[in-house]
Short mmCIF file of C-alpha atoms in Angstrom, two decimals:
data_model
loop_
_atom_site.label_atom_id
_atom_site.label_comp_id
_atom_site.label_asym_id
_atom_site.label_seq_id
_atom_site.Cartn_x
_atom_site.Cartn_y
_atom_site.Cartn_z
CA MET B 15 -27.74 91.74 21.95
CA LYS B 16 -30.73 91.89 19.65
CA VAL B 17 -31.54 88.97 17.39
CA VAL B 18 -32.02 91.32 14.44
CA LEU B 19 -28.52 91.46 13.00
CA PHE B 20 -28.71 93.71 9.98
CA ALA B 21 -27.05 96.83 11.34
CA THR B 22 -29.53 99.22 9.73
CA ALA B 23 -32.51 97.09 10.79
CA LEU B 24 -31.05 96.83 14.27
CA PHE B 25 -30.76 100.59 14.42
CA LEU B 26 -34.35 101.15 13.29
CA LYS B 27 -35.77 98.49 15.61
CA ALA B 28 -33.91 99.97 18.55
CA MET B 29 -35.31 103.40 17.76
CA ALA B 30 -38.86 102.04 17.50
CA GLN B 31 -38.83 100.04 20.74
CA ALA B 32 -36.37 101.66 23.09
CA ALA B 33 -37.13 103.86 26.05
CA PRO B 34 -35.48 107.30 25.89
CA ALA B 35 -31.75 106.87 25.46
CA PRO B 36 -29.31 108.34 28.00
CA GLU B 37 -27.56 111.54 27.09
CA SER B 38 -24.34 109.62 26.35
CA CYS B 39 -26.09 107.47 23.71
CA GLN B 40 -28.39 109.72 21.75
CA PRO B 41 -29.38 108.28 18.34
CA MET B 42 -27.48 109.59 15.38
CA ALA B 43 -26.55 108.72 11.81
CA GLU B 44 -23.60 110.28 9.97
CA THR B 45 -22.29 109.61 6.49
CA LYS B 46 -18.85 110.50 5.16
CA GLY B 47 -17.21 109.10 2.05
CA GLY B 48 -18.64 105.61 1.60
CA THR B 49 -19.33 104.97 5.29
CA LEU B 50 -22.51 105.22 7.34
CA LEU B 51 -22.01 105.43 11.12
CA GLN B 52 -25.05 104.95 13.36
CA ARG B 53 -25.57 105.00 17.11
CA ALA B 54 -28.53 103.50 19.00
CA TRP B 55 -29.55 102.55 22.52
CA LEU B 56 -30.50 98.90 23.09
CA ASP B 57 -33.03 99.23 25.85
CA GLN B 58 -33.39 95.65 27.10
CA ALA B 59 -29.65 95.10 27.30
CA GLU B 60 -29.12 98.68 28.51
CA ILE B 61 -26.12 99.21 26.27
CA CYS B 62 -25.09 101.63 23.55
CA MET B 63 -24.14 100.44 20.08
CA LEU B 64 -22.31 101.84 17.08
CA SER B 65 -22.62 100.33 13.62
CA VAL B 66 -20.36 100.90 10.60
CA SER B 67 -21.86 100.16 7.18
CA PRO B 68 -20.90 100.74 3.54
CA THR B 69 -23.21 103.14 1.74
CA ASP B 70 -23.04 101.48 -1.68
CA ALA B 71 -23.00 97.73 -1.00
CA TYR B 72 -26.77 97.37 -0.66
CA LYS B 73 -27.15 97.35 -4.44
CA ASP B 74 -26.54 93.60 -4.61
CA MET B 75 -26.98 92.96 -0.86
CA VAL B 76 -23.48 91.51 -0.58
CA TYR B 77 -21.68 93.52 2.07
CA ARG B 78 -20.09 93.57 5.53
CA ASP B 79 -21.18 95.62 8.55
CA TYR B 80 -19.45 96.05 11.89
CA VAL B 81 -21.20 96.56 15.24
CA LEU B 82 -19.53 97.64 18.50
CA THR B 83 -21.40 97.71 21.80
CA ALA B 84 -20.61 99.17 25.20
CA ASP B 85 -20.38 95.72 26.82
CA GLY B 86 -17.20 95.05 24.82
CA MET B 87 -18.67 93.27 21.83
CA PHE B 88 -17.35 93.53 18.27
CA MET B 89 -19.59 91.87 15.69
CA VAL B 90 -18.67 91.19 12.08
CA PHE B 91 -21.86 90.85 10.03
CA ASN B 92 -21.94 89.60 6.44
CA ALA B 93 -24.89 89.72 4.03
CA TYR B 94 -24.68 87.25 1.17
CA GLY B 95 -27.23 88.48 -1.33
CA THR B 96 -30.84 89.21 -2.10
CA ASP B 97 -32.06 85.89 -0.68
CA GLY B 98 -31.51 87.25 2.84
CA GLN B 99 -28.75 84.82 3.83
CA PHE B 100 -26.30 86.25 6.39
CA GLY B 101 -23.53 85.27 8.78
CA ALA B 102 -22.25 86.76 12.04
CA ARG B 103 -19.03 86.46 14.01
CA ASP B 104 -18.96 87.82 17.58
CA PHE B 105 -15.99 88.80 19.71
CA TYR B 106 -15.94 90.26 23.23
CA MET B 107 -12.81 92.10 24.34
CA PHE B 108 -11.37 92.71 27.80
CA PRO B 109 -10.44 94.57 29.89
CA ARG B 110 -13.18 97.14 29.44
CA LYS B 111 -11.52 100.34 30.59
CA GLN B 112 -14.26 102.90 30.00
CA THR B 113 -18.03 103.03 29.70
CA LYS B 114 -18.34 105.15 26.58
CA MET B 115 -17.33 104.62 22.95
CA ASN B 116 -15.92 107.61 21.09
CA TYR B 117 -15.36 108.27 17.41
CA GLN B 118 -13.78 110.74 15.04
CA TRP B 119 -13.64 111.25 11.29
CA ASN B 120 -10.14 111.97 10.03
CA GLU B 121 -10.52 113.77 6.72
CA GLU B 122 -6.77 113.95 6.18
CA THR B 123 -6.24 110.20 6.33
CA GLN B 124 -9.76 109.37 5.09
CA GLU B 125 -10.42 107.21 8.14
CA LEU B 126 -13.15 106.66 10.70
CA ILE B 127 -11.65 105.92 14.12
CA ILE B 128 -13.76 104.38 16.88
CA GLU B 129 -12.39 104.09 20.40
CA HIS B 130 -14.01 101.02 21.94
CA VAL B 131 -14.69 100.61 25.68
CA THR B 132 -11.43 98.66 25.84
CA GLY B 133 -9.55 101.78 24.75
CA ASP B 134 -8.63 100.11 21.45
CA ARG B 135 -8.83 102.22 18.33
CA PHE B 136 -10.71 100.53 15.49
CA VAL B 137 -9.65 102.18 12.24
CA PHE B 138 -11.89 101.98 9.15
CA ASP B 139 -11.32 103.13 5.59
CA MET B 140 -13.77 106.03 5.33
CA ASN B 141 -14.44 105.46 1.63
CA LYS B 142 -15.13 101.73 1.80
CA ALA B 143 -16.22 101.07 5.42
CA VAL B 144 -13.51 98.39 5.61
CA LEU B 145 -11.70 97.63 8.89
CA LYS B 146 -7.99 98.45 8.59
CA SER B 147 -6.61 97.85 12.07
CA ILE B 148 -7.27 97.45 15.78
CA SER B 149 -4.69 99.14 17.99
CA GLY B 150 -4.62 96.32 20.56
CA ALA B 151 -3.96 93.61 17.98
CA SER B 152 -0.73 92.83 16.18
CA LYS B 153 -2.61 92.02 12.97
CA VAL B 154 -6.11 92.17 11.53
CA THR B 155 -6.84 90.23 8.34
CA VAL B 156 -9.96 91.13 6.35
CA ASP B 157 -11.02 88.63 3.70
CA LYS B 158 -13.78 88.75 1.09
CA VAL B 159 -17.44 88.35 2.02
CA SER B 160 -18.02 84.59 1.89
CA LYS B 161 -20.01 81.92 3.74
CA LYS B 162 -16.86 79.81 3.97
CA ASN B 163 -14.39 82.01 5.89
CA GLY B 164 -15.93 82.31 9.34
CA GLY B 165 -16.98 85.93 8.96
CA GLY B 166 -13.88 86.99 7.07
CA VAL B 167 -12.10 88.94 9.83
CA THR B 168 -9.22 87.43 11.82
CA ILE B 169 -7.73 89.17 14.87
CA THR B 170 -4.19 88.06 15.74
CA GLY B 171 -2.09 88.88 18.80
CA TYR B 172 -4.68 90.74 20.83
CA ARG B 173 -2.99 92.15 23.94
CA GLY B 174 -5.94 91.69 26.30
CA GLN B 175 -8.46 88.88 26.53
CA ILE B 176 -10.63 88.09 23.54
CA LEU B 177 -13.73 85.91 23.77
CA ASP B 178 -14.51 84.37 20.38
CA VAL B 179 -18.18 83.36 20.30
CA GLY B 180 -17.67 81.94 16.82
CA PHE B 181 -19.45 82.21 13.50
CA ALA B 182 -23.00 81.22 12.56
CA LEU B 183 -25.13 81.36 9.44
CA ASN B 184 -28.52 83.06 9.65
CA GLN B 185 -28.32 83.74 13.38
CA ASP B 186 -26.11 85.32 16.00
CA PRO B 187 -23.65 82.65 17.23
CA SER B 188 -24.52 83.50 20.83
CA GLN B 189 -28.04 82.16 20.21
CA ASN B 190 -26.66 78.62 20.49
CA SER B 191 -27.23 78.11 24.21
CA ALA B 192 -25.78 74.59 24.03
CA GLY B 193 -22.60 75.82 22.40
CA SER B 194 -19.37 77.26 23.75
CA SER B 195 -17.05 80.20 23.17
CA VAL B 196 -13.26 80.33 23.30
CA LEU B 197 -11.38 82.77 25.54
CA ARG B 198 -7.80 83.57 24.57
CA ASP B 199 -5.10 85.70 26.12
CA GLY B 200 -1.32 85.65 26.11
CA GLN B 201 -1.10 82.65 28.43
CA ARG B 202 -4.06 80.41 27.71
CA SER B 203 -7.01 79.34 25.62
CA CYS B 204 -10.09 77.82 27.21
CA SER B 205 -13.70 77.00 26.43
CA LEU B 206 -16.64 78.65 28.24
CA ARG B 207 -20.25 77.52 27.97
CA ASN B 208 -22.58 79.96 26.25
CA LYS B 209 -25.26 79.39 28.88
CA ASP B 210 -22.79 80.70 31.49
CA LEU B 211 -21.98 83.74 29.36
CA PHE B 212 -25.38 84.86 28.12
CA ARG B 213 -28.93 85.37 29.35
CA TYR B 214 -31.58 83.99 26.99
CA MET B 215 -34.70 86.13 27.06
CA SER B 216 -38.25 84.96 26.33
CA ASP B 217 -38.49 87.23 23.27
CA GLY B 218 -35.35 85.68 21.72
CA ASP B 219 -32.87 88.36 22.75
CA VAL B 220 -29.47 87.22 23.98
CA ILE B 221 -27.67 89.44 26.51
CA PHE B 222 -24.11 89.16 27.80
CA ARG B 223 -24.36 88.50 31.53
CA PHE B 224 -21.42 90.46 32.90
CA LYS B 225 -21.70 94.19 33.52
CA THR B 226 -18.27 94.34 35.16
CA ASP B 227 -14.93 92.71 34.40
CA ALA B 228 -14.66 91.55 38.02
CA GLU B 229 -17.80 89.44 37.59
CA PHE B 230 -16.54 88.00 34.33
CA GLN B 231 -13.13 87.16 35.78
CA LYS B 232 -14.78 85.10 38.53
CA LEU B 233 -16.20 82.86 35.80
CA VAL B 234 -12.84 82.74 34.04
CA SER B 235 -11.00 81.78 37.23
CA ALA B 236 -13.49 79.00 37.95
CA SER B 237 -13.64 77.62 34.41
CA CYS B 238 -10.17 78.15 32.91
CA ARG B 239 -7.69 75.95 34.74
#
């Protein structure tokens, strides 16, 4: 995952540096209502990303973006004002059932619906770019944009496995190679070391190590007793 966290900046940087994207991840930007949806190919990580951004919140630079990537990540990104302060909360979700993310605009319900690689449907208010629900979770709570609420999005009762990398100010939480992330499912909660989860590249990029769920589950079996 790229160090540059602003979703729009991430999109533009990916376009400037990436090799030609595969047919399944051609760059695009679509706007409906108050929502901007963008797709980009992250060349070094070799994954596709979608970002969901409000179209009007950049006036005071206090806003929330969402980023989904084809390795199962769901990032909640908060910008806190014109001084450039930001915060990020990362989740990875399993099992990953498909390789491609799909989306649709529902004009009747005024919603943007993104189907993640887990098969979960992430539903956003099309007029405000606000997350409303995740089909695989019993509850999603979205709080105000604040430095004090850990990213402001809480996912409760997820039916698969959810890896919570945590929240960090002014960096991606995965950049803390000495830190740990918490894996939760219906039966357990355990801590996994970030250095076992991520590859730390010389240019500062951080990439999730596991291309397949089978590889990831070997780590889980060895670490979560």
